[in-house]
XYZ file of C-alpha atoms in Angstrom:
720
model
C -221.067 -53.469 26.645
C -223.800 -55.732 25.368
C -226.156 -52.767 25.430
C -223.882 -50.820 23.083
C -223.754 -53.652 20.565
C -227.520 -54.000 20.763
C -227.990 -50.310 20.026
C -225.624 -50.385 17.083
C -227.248 -53.431 15.506
C -230.782 -52.184 16.010
C -229.969 -48.706 14.758
C -228.234 -50.142 11.683
C -231.215 -52.343 10.916
C -233.523 -49.374 11.283
C -231.395 -47.172 9.042
C -231.319 -49.793 6.309
C -234.955 -50.789 6.320
C -237.149 -47.983 7.624
C -236.567 -45.494 4.790
C -237.057 -48.187 2.190
C -240.245 -49.390 3.839
C -241.592 -45.861 3.986
C -240.982 -45.419 0.282
C -243.472 -48.181 -0.480
C -246.253 -46.645 1.559
C -247.009 -43.734 -0.722
C -247.086 -41.312 2.248
C -244.452 -39.619 4.302
C -244.285 -37.516 7.379
C -242.639 -34.123 7.546
C -239.026 -34.585 8.521
C -238.576 -37.853 6.631
C -237.456 -38.139 3.021
C -239.226 -40.361 0.522
C -236.464 -41.640 -1.774
C -238.672 -43.179 -4.415
C -239.364 -46.671 -5.635
C -235.729 -47.450 -6.416
C -234.816 -47.464 -2.703
C -237.289 -50.190 -1.738
C -234.597 -52.575 -0.506
C -236.862 -54.936 1.513
C -238.662 -55.841 -1.703
C -235.546 -57.743 -2.745
C -235.365 -59.576 0.622
C -237.830 -61.990 2.088
C -240.297 -60.672 4.644
C -238.707 -62.414 7.622
C -235.137 -61.198 7.305
C -235.925 -57.921 5.567
C -238.781 -56.630 7.717
C -239.746 -58.701 10.783
C -236.265 -59.156 12.222
C -235.294 -55.441 12.086
C -238.678 -54.439 13.525
C -238.377 -56.746 16.508
C -234.769 -55.695 17.096
C -235.779 -52.032 17.117
C -238.525 -52.660 19.664
C -236.378 -54.771 21.960
C -233.529 -52.277 21.919
C -235.835 -49.764 23.640
C -236.147 -52.067 26.652
C -232.414 -52.544 26.832
C -231.738 -48.827 26.606
C -234.256 -48.073 29.340
C -232.358 -50.424 31.650
C -228.849 -49.114 31.023
C -228.936 -46.636 33.883
C -228.978 -49.297 36.593
C -225.727 -50.854 35.365
C -223.793 -47.676 34.570
C -222.675 -46.791 38.062
C -222.712 -48.429 41.466
C -221.657 -45.273 43.268
C -224.703 -42.993 42.934
C -228.095 -44.214 44.205
C -230.453 -41.276 44.705
C -233.718 -43.113 43.981
C -234.958 -46.326 45.646
C -233.664 -49.512 44.036
C -235.365 -52.794 43.227
C -236.981 -54.742 40.410
C -240.347 -52.981 40.493
C -238.671 -49.622 40.957
C -236.648 -50.337 37.831
C -239.848 -51.179 35.944
C -241.408 -47.952 37.212
C -238.483 -45.788 36.153
C -238.313 -47.457 32.737
C -242.073 -46.995 32.245
C -241.827 -43.286 33.060
C -239.053 -42.795 30.556
C -240.998 -44.820 27.980
C -244.014 -42.557 28.540
C -241.800 -39.559 27.816
C -240.596 -41.159 24.566
C -244.224 -41.963 23.699
C -245.314 -38.351 24.122
C -242.515 -37.086 21.921
C -243.236 -39.594 19.156
C -246.981 -38.994 19.307
C -246.487 -35.303 18.648
C -244.529 -36.057 15.483
C -241.195 -35.912 13.728
C -240.733 -32.178 14.339
C -240.899 -32.630 18.105
C -238.595 -35.637 17.845
C -235.991 -33.631 15.917
C -236.139 -30.762 18.423
C -235.815 -33.111 21.375
C -232.912 -34.897 19.718
C -231.171 -31.562 19.162
C -231.629 -30.633 22.831
C -230.227 -34.015 23.897
C -227.302 -33.506 21.517
C -226.456 -30.246 23.255
C -226.538 -31.905 26.699
C -224.394 -34.843 25.570
C -221.924 -32.447 23.932
C -221.554 -30.518 27.202
C -221.039 -33.796 29.063
C -218.309 -34.848 26.640
C -216.615 -31.466 26.955
C -216.491 -31.831 30.731
C -214.857 -35.241 30.315
C -212.181 -33.663 28.106
C -211.646 -30.661 30.373
C -211.755 -32.442 33.742
C -208.272 -34.062 33.575
C -206.831 -30.546 33.203
C -208.996 -28.963 35.922
C -209.016 -31.740 38.531
C -206.104 -32.098 40.886
C -204.671 -35.322 42.367
C -206.907 -37.140 44.855
C -207.604 -40.633 46.208
C -210.763 -42.708 46.205
C -211.990 -46.199 47.065
C -212.944 -48.909 44.575
C -215.443 -51.534 45.741
C -216.789 -54.455 43.751
C -217.854 -58.072 44.128
C -214.877 -60.448 43.820
C -217.014 -63.523 44.085
C -220.363 -64.729 45.344
C -219.679 -64.109 49.030
C -216.935 -61.496 49.322
C -216.418 -57.860 48.475
C -213.086 -56.413 47.368
C -212.044 -52.911 48.374
C -209.077 -51.054 46.820
C -207.560 -47.643 47.422
C -206.730 -45.775 44.187
C -204.924 -42.492 43.577
C -205.565 -40.164 40.643
C -202.445 -38.163 39.798
C -203.566 -36.255 36.709
C -201.109 -35.791 33.829
C -197.849 -37.070 35.256
C -194.785 -38.413 33.446
C -193.913 -40.848 36.247
C -197.430 -42.286 36.226
C -197.306 -42.665 32.458
C -193.965 -44.466 32.618
C -195.188 -46.788 35.353
C -198.407 -47.553 33.500
C -196.407 -48.536 30.428
C -194.470 -51.047 32.497
C -195.371 -53.847 34.862
C -197.210 -51.501 37.257
C -200.214 -51.655 34.928
C -200.792 -55.277 35.933
C -201.720 -54.428 39.529
C -205.087 -55.847 40.458
C -206.645 -52.607 41.657
C -206.011 -50.729 38.404
C -207.348 -53.647 36.280
C -210.760 -53.538 38.062
C -210.960 -49.873 37.704
C -210.559 -50.269 33.951
C -212.558 -53.437 33.279
C -215.414 -53.486 35.828
C -216.197 -49.873 36.604
C -217.664 -48.348 33.438
C -218.401 -45.095 35.237
C -214.871 -44.322 36.394
C -214.962 -40.954 34.581
C -217.334 -39.763 37.299
C -214.580 -39.929 39.899
C -212.367 -37.402 38.093
C -215.063 -35.127 36.639
C -215.392 -31.529 37.822
C -219.023 -32.406 38.655
C -219.640 -36.210 38.727
C -223.362 -36.061 37.752
C -222.302 -34.731 34.341
C -221.296 -38.245 33.318
C -224.548 -39.847 34.477
C -226.565 -37.112 32.755
C -224.704 -37.726 29.503
C -225.227 -41.491 29.696
C -228.934 -41.176 30.415
C -229.441 -38.586 27.671
C -227.660 -40.789 25.120
C -229.817 -43.750 26.185
C -232.961 -41.628 25.968
C -232.058 -40.484 22.459
C -231.424 -44.032 21.296
C -234.690 -45.216 22.847
C -236.675 -42.495 21.039
C -234.879 -43.330 17.804
C -235.805 -46.996 18.102
C -239.390 -46.187 19.061
C -240.010 -43.847 16.152
C -238.160 -46.162 13.741
C -240.088 -49.285 14.746
C -243.414 -47.413 14.519
C -242.644 -46.300 10.956
C -241.828 -49.851 9.962
C -245.107 -51.079 11.489
C -246.935 -48.333 9.591
C -245.380 -49.436 6.302
C -246.240 -53.080 7.066
C -249.835 -52.082 7.719
C -250.060 -50.207 4.433
C -248.646 -53.226 2.589
C -251.241 -55.442 4.405
C -248.691 -58.144 5.149
C -250.408 -59.175 8.415
C -254.011 -58.363 7.594
C -256.539 -57.110 10.192
C -254.410 -57.339 13.382
C -252.095 -54.674 12.052
C -254.624 -52.727 9.962
C -255.189 -49.898 12.540
C -251.467 -49.089 12.376
C -252.083 -47.552 8.936
C -254.016 -44.663 10.520
C -252.186 -41.341 10.559
C -252.869 -37.847 11.808
C -253.462 -34.887 9.508
C -249.763 -34.139 9.541
C -248.941 -37.725 8.504
C -247.804 -38.989 11.914
C -248.638 -42.750 12.309
C -249.763 -42.350 15.937
C -251.553 -45.734 16.095
C -248.335 -47.477 15.056
C -246.559 -45.558 17.843
C -249.110 -46.897 20.373
C -248.611 -50.438 18.996
C -244.875 -50.147 19.516
C -245.266 -48.644 22.987
C -247.565 -51.460 24.089
C -245.230 -54.193 22.847
C -242.262 -52.577 24.572
C -244.139 -51.915 27.829
C -245.388 -55.499 28.067
C -241.962 -56.804 27.039
C -243.408 -59.654 24.944
C -240.426 -59.917 22.652
C -237.474 -60.518 24.976
C -237.224 -64.260 24.385
C -237.707 -64.015 20.632
C -235.139 -61.289 20.134
C -232.535 -63.280 22.052
C -232.820 -66.025 19.447
C -232.427 -63.441 16.686
C -229.266 -62.057 18.264
C -227.820 -65.538 18.641
C -228.564 -66.258 14.990
C -226.961 -62.974 13.933
C -223.809 -63.615 15.969
C -223.651 -67.195 14.692
C -223.791 -65.943 11.090
C -220.966 -63.470 11.762
C -218.860 -66.170 13.430
C -219.408 -68.553 10.520
C -218.412 -65.851 8.045
C -215.210 -65.138 9.975
C -214.495 -68.881 10.150
C -214.944 -69.182 6.394
C -212.536 -66.274 5.835
C -210.019 -67.933 8.146
C -210.240 -71.242 6.289
C -209.904 -69.439 2.971
C -206.783 -67.634 4.254
C -208.293 -64.319 3.199
C -206.225 -61.245 4.141
C -207.492 -58.978 6.885
C -209.030 -55.722 5.782
C -207.645 -52.386 6.842
C -208.440 -48.758 6.269
C -206.038 -48.591 3.318
C -207.624 -51.596 1.639
C -211.070 -50.153 2.285
C -210.125 -46.857 0.630
C -208.657 -48.722 -2.328
C -211.860 -50.720 -2.690
C -213.914 -47.532 -2.615
C -211.753 -45.994 -5.329
C -211.980 -49.133 -7.463
C -215.749 -49.249 -7.068
C -215.991 -45.564 -7.951
C -213.991 -45.812 -11.168
C -214.719 -49.394 -12.194
C -218.286 -49.920 -11.043
C -220.511 -51.494 -13.718
C -223.601 -49.859 -15.084
C -226.734 -50.509 -13.057
C -230.370 -49.586 -13.267
C -230.346 -48.111 -9.768
C -228.998 -44.774 -10.907
C -225.936 -42.889 -9.683
C -226.087 -40.503 -6.739
C -222.735 -39.117 -7.925
C -224.389 -37.858 -11.111
C -226.997 -35.974 -9.095
C -224.313 -34.363 -6.945
C -222.198 -33.466 -9.994
C -225.251 -31.955 -11.719
C -225.972 -29.796 -8.693
C -222.401 -28.508 -8.444
C -222.001 -27.939 -12.191
C -225.240 -25.966 -12.399
C -224.217 -23.828 -9.430
C -220.787 -22.989 -10.823
C -222.082 -22.406 -14.353
C -224.369 -19.739 -12.956
C -221.357 -18.194 -11.231
C -219.351 -18.216 -14.497
C -220.384 -14.716 -15.596
C -219.498 -13.781 -19.192
C -219.320 -10.139 -18.095
C -216.333 -10.982 -15.910
C -214.238 -12.497 -18.668
C -210.677 -11.219 -18.964
C -207.921 -11.825 -21.447
C -205.604 -13.031 -18.664
C -207.812 -16.059 -18.125
C -208.526 -16.792 -21.775
C -208.307 -20.381 -22.969
C -209.313 -22.172 -26.179
C -212.927 -23.307 -26.211
C -213.113 -25.403 -29.331
C -215.848 -26.692 -31.607
C -214.304 -29.293 -33.918
C -216.548 -30.207 -36.834
C -216.167 -33.894 -37.719
C -217.614 -35.364 -40.887
C -216.422 -38.938 -40.315
C -214.395 -40.005 -37.253
C -212.749 -42.774 -39.273
C -210.581 -40.172 -41.016
C -210.404 -37.576 -38.231
C -209.157 -39.454 -35.160
C -205.666 -37.945 -35.298
C -207.083 -34.424 -35.511
C -209.486 -35.201 -32.642
C -206.647 -36.327 -30.384
C -204.494 -33.344 -31.424
C -207.185 -30.803 -30.538
C -207.515 -32.535 -27.182
C -203.916 -31.438 -26.528
C -204.658 -27.940 -27.826
C -207.665 -27.140 -25.654
C -205.630 -26.463 -22.466
C -208.398 -27.281 -20.017
C -211.000 -25.406 -22.028
C -214.284 -26.548 -23.519
C -213.932 -29.156 -26.254
C -216.950 -30.154 -28.341
C -217.113 -32.587 -31.240
C -219.764 -31.324 -33.651
C -221.419 -33.291 -36.439
C -224.140 -32.353 -38.909
C -226.523 -35.069 -40.037
C -228.033 -34.139 -43.381
C -231.788 -34.520 -43.688
C -234.911 -33.506 -41.845
C -236.477 -36.770 -40.644
C -233.716 -39.025 -39.290
C -233.375 -38.440 -35.520
C -229.862 -37.915 -34.127
C -230.550 -38.823 -30.499
C -229.822 -42.584 -30.909
C -226.397 -41.709 -32.342
C -225.088 -40.067 -29.176
C -224.061 -43.341 -27.531
C -221.849 -44.225 -30.505
C -220.138 -40.826 -30.453
C -219.669 -40.948 -26.681
C -218.185 -44.441 -26.990
C -215.800 -43.056 -29.610
C -214.757 -40.319 -27.181
C -214.103 -42.953 -24.502
C -212.173 -45.090 -26.968
C -209.887 -42.227 -27.985
C -209.448 -41.044 -24.411
C -210.244 -37.392 -25.126
C -212.043 -35.009 -22.774
C -214.739 -33.769 -25.108
C -218.474 -33.281 -25.326
C -220.554 -34.286 -28.317
C -223.143 -32.108 -30.033
C -225.096 -33.399 -33.030
C -227.612 -31.541 -35.150
C -229.944 -32.281 -38.039
C -229.908 -29.830 -40.944
C -230.541 -29.727 -44.708
C -226.960 -28.447 -45.260
C -223.614 -28.649 -43.462
C -223.245 -24.871 -43.479
C -226.597 -24.280 -41.865
C -225.972 -27.033 -39.305
C -222.587 -25.522 -38.405
C -224.264 -22.165 -37.879
C -226.701 -23.821 -35.487
C -223.905 -25.445 -33.504
C -221.899 -22.218 -33.319
C -224.938 -20.477 -31.853
C -226.294 -23.070 -29.419
C -223.308 -25.208 -28.366
C -222.225 -24.664 -24.792
C -223.973 -23.168 -21.802
C -223.556 -19.865 -20.017
C -219.926 -18.795 -19.926
C -218.765 -22.056 -21.487
C -219.318 -21.527 -25.202
C -216.930 -22.192 -28.097
C -214.755 -19.299 -29.200
C -212.820 -21.241 -31.861
C -214.033 -23.298 -34.829
C -211.716 -25.994 -36.194
C -212.298 -27.664 -39.563
C -210.471 -30.297 -41.524
C -208.821 -29.128 -44.730
C -210.752 -29.152 -48.005
C -208.594 -30.952 -50.574
C -208.582 -34.005 -52.829
C -206.514 -36.229 -50.533
C -207.957 -39.715 -50.050
C -208.372 -40.114 -46.265
C -207.176 -43.199 -44.399
C -209.412 -45.315 -42.196
C -207.972 -44.679 -38.759
C -210.109 -47.438 -37.247
C -207.835 -49.910 -39.028
C -204.633 -48.312 -37.697
C -205.258 -47.240 -34.102
C -204.243 -49.878 -31.493
C -207.129 -48.696 -29.310
C -209.486 -50.532 -31.650
C -207.587 -53.832 -31.436
C -206.613 -56.472 -28.932
C -202.906 -56.923 -28.285
C -203.239 -60.288 -30.004
C -204.137 -58.502 -33.219
C -207.832 -59.303 -33.469
C -210.629 -56.787 -33.347
C -212.096 -56.145 -29.953
C -215.699 -57.232 -29.584
C -216.107 -56.304 -25.927
C -218.875 -53.801 -25.364
C -218.686 -50.835 -23.016
C -220.932 -50.238 -20.021
C -223.635 -48.805 -22.282
C -223.890 -51.692 -24.720
C -221.763 -50.350 -27.606
C -219.182 -52.854 -28.845
C -216.525 -52.284 -31.498
C -218.359 -54.009 -34.391
C -221.415 -51.847 -33.707
C -219.235 -48.755 -33.499
C -217.560 -49.490 -36.812
C -220.860 -50.333 -38.469
C -222.384 -47.040 -37.338
C -219.778 -44.783 -38.986
C -219.691 -45.039 -42.792
C -216.539 -46.002 -44.721
C -214.106 -43.259 -45.622
C -214.596 -41.346 -48.853
C -212.768 -42.571 -51.942
C -211.910 -40.686 -55.140
C -215.143 -41.690 -56.865
C -217.507 -40.674 -54.064
C -219.110 -37.240 -54.471
C -218.492 -34.701 -51.748
C -221.333 -33.741 -49.450
C -219.782 -30.292 -49.068
C -218.928 -27.922 -51.926
C -216.016 -25.492 -51.944
C -218.406 -22.534 -51.760
C -220.149 -24.002 -48.737
C -216.840 -24.776 -47.017
C -215.539 -21.228 -47.467
C -218.973 -19.947 -46.462
C -218.610 -21.771 -43.114
C -215.296 -19.959 -42.525
C -216.901 -16.609 -43.380
C -219.890 -17.311 -41.099
C -217.625 -18.116 -38.156
C -215.609 -14.912 -38.653
C -218.790 -12.844 -38.854
C -219.912 -14.439 -35.570
C -216.655 -13.424 -33.925
C -215.178 -16.926 -33.762
C -211.550 -17.802 -34.367
C -211.070 -20.259 -37.234
C -208.463 -23.017 -37.626
C -207.991 -25.340 -40.594
C -206.079 -28.558 -39.977
C -204.251 -30.313 -42.828
C -202.185 -33.516 -42.967
C -202.959 -34.458 -39.383
C -203.322 -38.062 -40.441
C -199.502 -37.925 -40.685
C -199.152 -36.884 -37.055
C -197.194 -39.483 -35.141
C -199.209 -41.595 -32.730
C -198.799 -41.726 -28.984
C -196.489 -44.753 -29.111
C -194.302 -43.180 -31.792
C -194.186 -39.955 -29.802
C -192.853 -41.873 -26.796
C -190.223 -43.635 -28.919
C -189.109 -40.384 -30.545
C -189.280 -38.363 -27.369
C -185.503 -37.996 -27.236
C -185.402 -36.742 -30.813
C -185.469 -33.002 -31.377
C -189.009 -32.014 -32.255
C -190.214 -28.487 -32.879
C -193.391 -26.448 -33.134
C -192.903 -23.882 -35.894
C -194.846 -20.619 -35.994
C -194.990 -18.309 -39.030
C -196.862 -15.273 -37.641
C -196.850 -13.302 -40.910
C -199.403 -13.399 -43.712
C -197.131 -15.145 -46.206
C -199.494 -14.393 -49.098
C -199.187 -10.645 -48.494
C -195.412 -9.895 -48.495
C -195.997 -6.137 -48.435
C -197.831 -6.460 -45.134
C -195.009 -5.959 -42.641
C -197.151 -6.413 -39.531
C -196.466 -9.564 -37.573
C -197.896 -8.401 -34.245
C -201.543 -7.961 -35.185
C -204.387 -9.806 -33.437
C -204.105 -12.838 -35.688
C -200.320 -13.126 -35.274
C -200.578 -12.906 -31.495
C -203.320 -15.513 -31.568
C -200.958 -17.842 -33.467
C -198.295 -17.344 -30.792
C -200.801 -18.036 -28.029
C -202.082 -21.257 -29.600
C -198.552 -22.505 -30.214
C -197.627 -21.726 -26.609
C -200.693 -23.604 -25.355
C -199.733 -26.640 -27.420
C -196.164 -26.456 -26.111
C -197.513 -26.660 -22.549
C -199.442 -29.878 -23.219
C -198.127 -33.227 -22.038
C -197.394 -34.628 -25.475
C -195.546 -31.578 -26.833
C -193.948 -30.349 -23.620
C -190.402 -31.208 -24.732
C -190.793 -29.824 -28.241
C -188.942 -26.607 -29.065
C -191.007 -23.577 -30.008
C -189.540 -21.754 -33.026
C -190.818 -18.441 -34.416
C -189.811 -17.479 -37.965
C -189.207 -13.841 -38.793
C -189.216 -13.123 -42.541
C -186.984 -10.228 -43.574
C -185.742 -8.710 -46.850
C -182.184 -7.829 -47.733
C -183.236 -4.280 -48.640
C -183.965 -3.516 -44.988
C -180.296 -4.167 -44.076
C -178.785 -5.705 -40.992
C -179.954 -2.833 -38.837
C -183.569 -3.391 -39.868
C -183.300 -7.103 -39.124
C -181.935 -6.415 -35.669
C -184.690 -3.938 -34.883
C -187.411 -6.394 -35.927
C -185.776 -9.231 -34.018
C -185.321 -7.139 -30.888
C -188.930 -5.962 -31.065
C -190.168 -9.519 -31.377
C -187.861 -10.746 -28.616
C -189.078 -7.980 -26.296
C -192.688 -8.971 -27.035
C -191.964 -12.616 -26.255
C -190.350 -11.577 -22.980
C -193.396 -9.562 -21.952
C -195.685 -12.467 -22.846
C -193.387 -14.963 -21.050
C -193.164 -17.162 -24.137
C -189.994 -19.231 -24.336
C -189.121 -19.554 -27.992
C -186.208 -19.212 -30.342
C -186.370 -16.702 -33.215
C -185.270 -17.824 -36.675
C -184.404 -15.147 -39.250
C -185.451 -16.117 -42.790
C -184.554 -14.086 -45.879
C -187.284 -14.381 -48.466
C -186.258 -11.862 -51.097
C -186.442 -14.444 -53.857
C -189.997 -15.337 -52.875
C -191.118 -11.716 -52.645
C -189.836 -11.045 -56.158
C -192.110 -13.745 -57.486
C -195.089 -11.933 -56.043
C -194.794 -9.215 -58.641
C -196.304 -6.486 -56.460
C -199.824 -7.928 -56.644
C -201.706 -6.438 -53.741
C -205.362 -6.655 -54.686
C -207.261 -8.404 -51.908
C -210.437 -10.314 -52.507
C -212.618 -7.785 -50.770
C -211.428 -4.825 -52.903
C -212.466 -6.217 -56.287
C -215.116 -4.143 -58.062
C -218.651 -5.111 -57.120
C -217.549 -7.234 -54.153
C -218.495 -6.144 -50.675
C -215.916 -6.139 -47.902
C -216.067 -9.131 -45.573
C -218.237 -8.181 -42.641
C -216.686 -8.499 -39.242
C -213.087 -8.387 -40.544
C -211.156 -6.290 -38.030
C -208.405 -3.882 -38.961
C -205.013 -5.446 -39.509
C -206.307 -8.828 -40.726
C -205.210 -9.140 -44.308
C -207.019 -11.012 -47.040
C -205.239 -13.139 -49.607
C -204.465 -11.440 -52.907
C -206.668 -12.700 -55.706
C -204.005 -12.498 -58.390
C -201.054 -14.175 -56.645
C -198.985 -15.994 -59.288
C -198.576 -19.737 -59.127
C -194.810 -19.296 -59.007
C -195.134 -17.167 -55.884
C -197.327 -19.772 -54.160
C -194.824 -22.478 -55.047
C -192.010 -20.287 -53.720
C -193.767 -19.870 -50.375
C -194.285 -23.635 -50.237
C -190.577 -24.278 -50.928
C -189.637 -21.773 -48.217
C -191.766 -23.613 -45.681
C -190.433 -26.998 -46.728
C -186.861 -25.757 -46.465
C -187.160 -24.483 -42.910
C -190.033 -26.499 -41.365
C -189.915 -29.887 -43.045
C -188.949 -31.686 -39.819
C -191.348 -29.862 -37.494
C -193.943 -31.828 -35.571
C -196.648 -29.173 -36.179
C -196.681 -25.895 -38.112
C -198.825 -22.838 -37.334
C -199.556 -20.614 -40.344
C -201.465 -17.374 -40.823
C -204.897 -17.932 -42.435
C -205.996 -14.930 -44.558
C -209.601 -13.804 -44.630
C -211.784 -15.637 -47.163
C -213.238 -13.806 -50.164
C -216.588 -12.111 -49.856
C -217.561 -13.365 -53.319
C -218.456 -17.051 -53.131
C -217.457 -17.469 -56.800
C -213.816 -17.087 -55.774
C -213.952 -19.815 -53.138
C -212.226 -22.441 -55.269
C -209.381 -20.054 -56.108
C -208.996 -19.221 -52.400
C -208.770 -22.888 -51.464
C -206.411 -23.595 -54.348
C -203.968 -20.994 -53.048
C -204.108 -22.438 -49.507
C -203.573 -25.918 -50.962
C -200.553 -24.790 -52.962
C -198.896 -23.096 -49.991
C -199.345 -26.067 -47.611
C -198.681 -28.878 -50.125
C -196.637 -31.771 -48.592
C -195.863 -29.809 -45.426
C -197.097 -32.369 -42.908
C -199.375 -31.545 -39.927
C -200.249 -27.871 -40.376
C -202.758 -25.623 -38.649
C -203.852 -22.464 -40.503
C -205.252 -19.983 -37.986
C -207.345 -16.867 -38.336
C -207.577 -15.242 -34.898
C -210.057 -12.570 -33.858
C -209.807 -12.836 -30.070
C -207.297 -10.650 -28.181
C -205.262 -13.084 -26.090
C -202.417 -10.944 -24.737
C -202.258 -8.472 -21.872
C -199.128 -6.806 -20.472
C -200.864 -5.097 -17.533
C -200.262 -6.427 -14.035
């Protein structure tokens, strides 16, 4: 048993030190991996404990392995026995290991594979033999003392319930069985289908370990020679063959092992190692430390994985993740996209996170496992944006959202947004939906002063930095204060509407979020969880009453987005309500037909929602029959990329009509958590941008959190 502990300790020392020592040499042999300067562990240890001790242990373990055969079995003695015979046999085996290591790492790997096959066959015979071998008796002989020999008769019964029951009781204490188990390490030979299988397996395992120690110790000597730690005596060990094999170092190791100069020294090292382990266990006992188990070990690994501090060593997990992500991104073929697997992939443009945190967290609920990117345009052409990434990533960590960050530098917000819409994402993961904050004259609130995530529970500001050196004061200092009424806007109405038009022309869905600073926080949502909350959807273009279609692409997109939000954790218990606007002139029969059609559609799409019938005759009368869309005005070109069925807002809608629509929404959706409204196409003439925004502002005034959506992507499919 001492031989097994020796092998384990020597092999562990070799595994820890040899690769690191090779990395300092600047050369490597085929079959061995150079892991770079960061893996040079012995540099952080002193030379004695980091290099000399493992080297000597590796050399001495060869001698011990070469002598294991004489103590494995007392029953088979084919060759002559004696001290000099043992030296002869060990020398022959050592010569074989020397030849393999002199050829190089390729020969060593092939030999190791051959030995692995032999050992595997030996193990299989040990597993199969109890089933194939019948009951038989044999004699056990061993030395009981200095002058007498003990002989016992033993019986092997195979798998037998009576034997098992007796062995579990007092019968196990019989003297003959206890020798068999404690003093005859080769007892598996006696029940094997061919007894030499066991001896062959033991010798092959010892040979493999001896070659491993020989090649490991030679590589360490080679690295020591290259580092010139011992000067001229070890200088020839730096010589290598053309293939990089340090053959002189192999001869050095062979000579030291053959002459056995290190037996006395290595014994002292082992005693010191065992003494250190015993002292450590004694210290744990005095400290009353709990014993470790597999469960505790797994918990520690999980804690280290998720809570490990930042280090300069690098992260192997990042390399593995990069490899897997790249592989699966290449497999994500855009040509294989299907509407059944559609999900929101969102680019949210953020001007200042101080006033947009609620919208950022809301979109995190809306993405439904899709791509989520926070985009920001830095105005100018000289200020680099790369140093800002850490602040934005720290903000993402602080808010707890699963989002990427993409920053760009541009002379205008519109041009920068175009850049992000084109280049954000990779492969099949690219944004299909653009979300903007609403363009109005509301004075935004500084969310950094309201969110508990930016404060200690004691009420003071947190000054603790994250793992990348960004603390809260630095984060707050990086983002400018929120805009007040006197500050000029960095974005004009024409440019804002132009961004919407650009996104539609590029085939992107567009969402405008208003009043999301009024959205209840996470803590309030938990407190009000038992209260009846609703998600209200108005899938009709309310600014075009004469447009009776509520099942076009945009309307279905509204339903899909509302359904996605309803499936999120925060809004899972909210009720989904769909409002169907009807006129009295259509009669009860017309209402029922529209309701049944909508209910049938919801059933096919497996959307659980209640339908609310709303009469809006009084609102329609205020419209006055105005049906002149922006794009049909003389001299104005039609909006490019506008698909059929997507209505534009009428340019001449009276103020009374807009107020009537607003009152209708307030009457039926005042208590909703979130409202989804139909966003008409913007005007093609940029001179009408302010009028377009004014109409949207009038319709959504004082509604609360509202998302106006213009959908271009088909998101429904009724085919199996």
